[in-house]
PDB file of C-alpha atoms in Angstrom:
ATOM      1  CA  UNK A   1      -0.209   0.019   0.131  1.00  0.00           C
ATOM      2  CA  UNK A   2       1.445   3.508  -1.334  1.00  0.00           C
ATOM      3  CA  UNK A   3       1.935   6.455   1.519  1.00  0.00           C
ATOM      4  CA  UNK A   4      -0.325   9.004   1.307  1.00  0.00           C
ATOM      5  CA  UNK A   5       0.354  12.318  -0.104  1.00  0.00           C
ATOM      6  CA  UNK A   6       0.878  15.830   2.101  1.00  0.00           C
ATOM      7  CA  UNK A   7      -2.347  16.957   0.134  1.00  0.00           C
ATOM      8  CA  UNK A   8      -4.158  13.593   0.178  1.00  0.00           C
ATOM      9  CA  UNK A   9      -3.606  13.760   4.405  1.00  0.00           C
ATOM     10  CA  UNK A  10      -4.673  17.268   4.627  1.00  0.00           C
ATOM     11  CA  UNK A  11      -7.778  16.817   2.315  1.00  0.00           C
ATOM     12  CA  UNK A  12      -8.805  13.769   4.756  1.00  0.00           C
ATOM     13  CA  UNK A  13      -8.024  15.583   7.950  1.00  0.00           C
ATOM     14  CA  UNK A  14     -10.067  18.831   6.492  1.00  0.00           C
ATOM     15  CA  UNK A  15     -12.808  16.535   5.673  1.00  0.00           C
ATOM     16  CA  UNK A  16     -12.900  14.631   8.758  1.00  0.00           C
ATOM     17  CA  UNK A  17     -12.865  17.739  10.901  1.00  0.00           C
ATOM     18  CA  UNK A  18     -15.762  19.104   8.759  1.00  0.00           C
ATOM     19  CA  UNK A  19     -17.907  15.600   9.405  1.00  0.00           C
ATOM     20  CA  UNK A  20     -16.729  15.843  13.309  1.00  0.00           C
ATOM     21  CA  UNK A  21     -17.870  19.571  13.788  1.00  0.00           C
ATOM     22  CA  UNK A  22     -21.294  18.596  11.782  1.00  0.00           C
ATOM     23  CA  UNK A  23     -21.711  15.947  13.998  1.00  0.00           C
ATOM     24  CA  UNK A  24     -21.166  17.491  17.364  1.00  0.00           C
ATOM     25  CA  UNK A  25     -23.417  20.626  16.207  1.00  0.00           C
ATOM     26  CA  UNK A  26     -26.220  18.028  15.478  1.00  0.00           C
ATOM     27  CA  UNK A  27     -25.766  16.998  18.995  1.00  0.00           C
ATOM     28  CA  UNK A  28     -26.122  19.960  20.553  1.00  0.00           C
ATOM     29  CA  UNK A  29     -28.909  20.874  18.128  1.00  0.00           C
ATOM     30  CA  UNK A  30     -31.122  17.866  19.410  1.00  0.00           C
ATOM     31  CA  UNK A  31     -30.044  18.409  23.137  1.00  0.00           C
ATOM     32  CA  UNK A  32     -31.106  21.848  23.034  1.00  0.00           C
ATOM     33  CA  UNK A  33     -34.374  20.882  21.553  1.00  0.00           C
ATOM     34  CA  UNK A  34     -34.503  18.749  24.776  1.00  0.00           C
ATOM     35  CA  UNK A  35     -33.822  21.442  26.777  1.00  0.00           C
ATOM     36  CA  UNK A  36     -30.993  19.564  28.306  1.00  0.00           C
ATOM     37  CA  UNK A  37     -28.237  21.432  30.576  1.00  0.00           C
ATOM     38  CA  UNK A  38     -25.357  22.507  28.908  1.00  0.00           C
ATOM     39  CA  UNK A  39     -23.228  19.987  31.225  1.00  0.00           C
ATOM     40  CA  UNK A  40     -25.280  17.030  30.095  1.00  0.00           C
ATOM     41  CA  UNK A  41     -24.828  18.177  26.819  1.00  0.00           C
ATOM     42  CA  UNK A  42     -21.019  18.457  27.088  1.00  0.00           C
ATOM     43  CA  UNK A  43     -21.251  14.655  28.694  1.00  0.00           C
ATOM     44  CA  UNK A  44     -22.681  13.797  25.790  1.00  0.00           C
ATOM     45  CA  UNK A  45     -20.555  14.650  23.289  1.00  0.00           C
ATOM     46  CA  UNK A  46     -17.400  13.598  25.412  1.00  0.00           C
ATOM     47  CA  UNK A  47     -18.946  10.037  25.553  1.00  0.00           C
ATOM     48  CA  UNK A  48     -19.914   9.783  21.673  1.00  0.00           C
ATOM     49  CA  UNK A  49     -18.584   6.750  20.815  1.00  0.00           C
ATOM     50  CA  UNK A  50     -18.520   7.965  16.875  1.00  0.00           C
ATOM     51  CA  UNK A  51     -17.226  11.212  17.962  1.00  0.00           C
ATOM     52  CA  UNK A  52     -14.488   9.955  20.175  1.00  0.00           C
ATOM     53  CA  UNK A  53     -13.195   7.609  17.286  1.00  0.00           C
ATOM     54  CA  UNK A  54     -12.962  10.654  14.838  1.00  0.00           C
ATOM     55  CA  UNK A  55     -10.910  12.611  17.189  1.00  0.00           C
ATOM     56  CA  UNK A  56      -8.667   9.601  17.544  1.00  0.00           C
ATOM     57  CA  UNK A  57      -8.588   9.011  13.861  1.00  0.00           C
ATOM     58  CA  UNK A  58      -7.807  12.926  13.547  1.00  0.00           C
ATOM     59  CA  UNK A  59      -4.912  12.677  16.065  1.00  0.00           C
ATOM     60  CA  UNK A  60      -3.351  10.287  14.465  1.00  0.00           C
ATOM     61  CA  UNK A  61      -3.750  11.890  10.572  1.00  0.00           C
ATOM     62  CA  UNK A  62      -2.271  14.871  12.313  1.00  0.00           C
ATOM     63  CA  UNK A  63       0.751  12.929  13.666  1.00  0.00           C
ATOM     64  CA  UNK A  64       1.322  11.529  10.264  1.00  0.00           C
ATOM     65  CA  UNK A  65       1.558  14.671   8.623  1.00  0.00           C
ATOM     66  CA  UNK A  66       3.918  16.083  11.273  1.00  0.00           C
ATOM     67  CA  UNK A  67       5.855  13.496  10.654  1.00  0.00           C
ATOM     68  CA  UNK A  68       5.990  13.916   7.039  1.00  0.00           C
ATOM     69  CA  UNK A  69       6.821  17.560   7.530  1.00  0.00           C
ATOM     70  CA  UNK A  70       9.772  16.765   9.696  1.00  0.00           C
ATOM     71  CA  UNK A  71      10.943  14.322   7.350  1.00  0.00           C
ATOM     72  CA  UNK A  72      10.798  16.781   4.383  1.00  0.00           C
ATOM     73  CA  UNK A  73      12.489  19.436   6.266  1.00  0.00           C
ATOM     74  CA  UNK A  74      15.405  16.897   7.475  1.00  0.00           C
TER      75      UNK A  74
END
């Protein structure tokens, strides 16, 4: 399997970040309609399995991009 290019990594990070933000916004919107307290909304977001999985993947992608940038500088 071929390593992704820097542009592919950046695009993946960008799209995944947009999806994460949209998902968080949906959770907040629905929670607000249900008149849930902000503390509970934050708890739901922090324990949301899909959001947590996306955060882990984003972290790995950012790390991979940083490593790519570092290797280009060296």
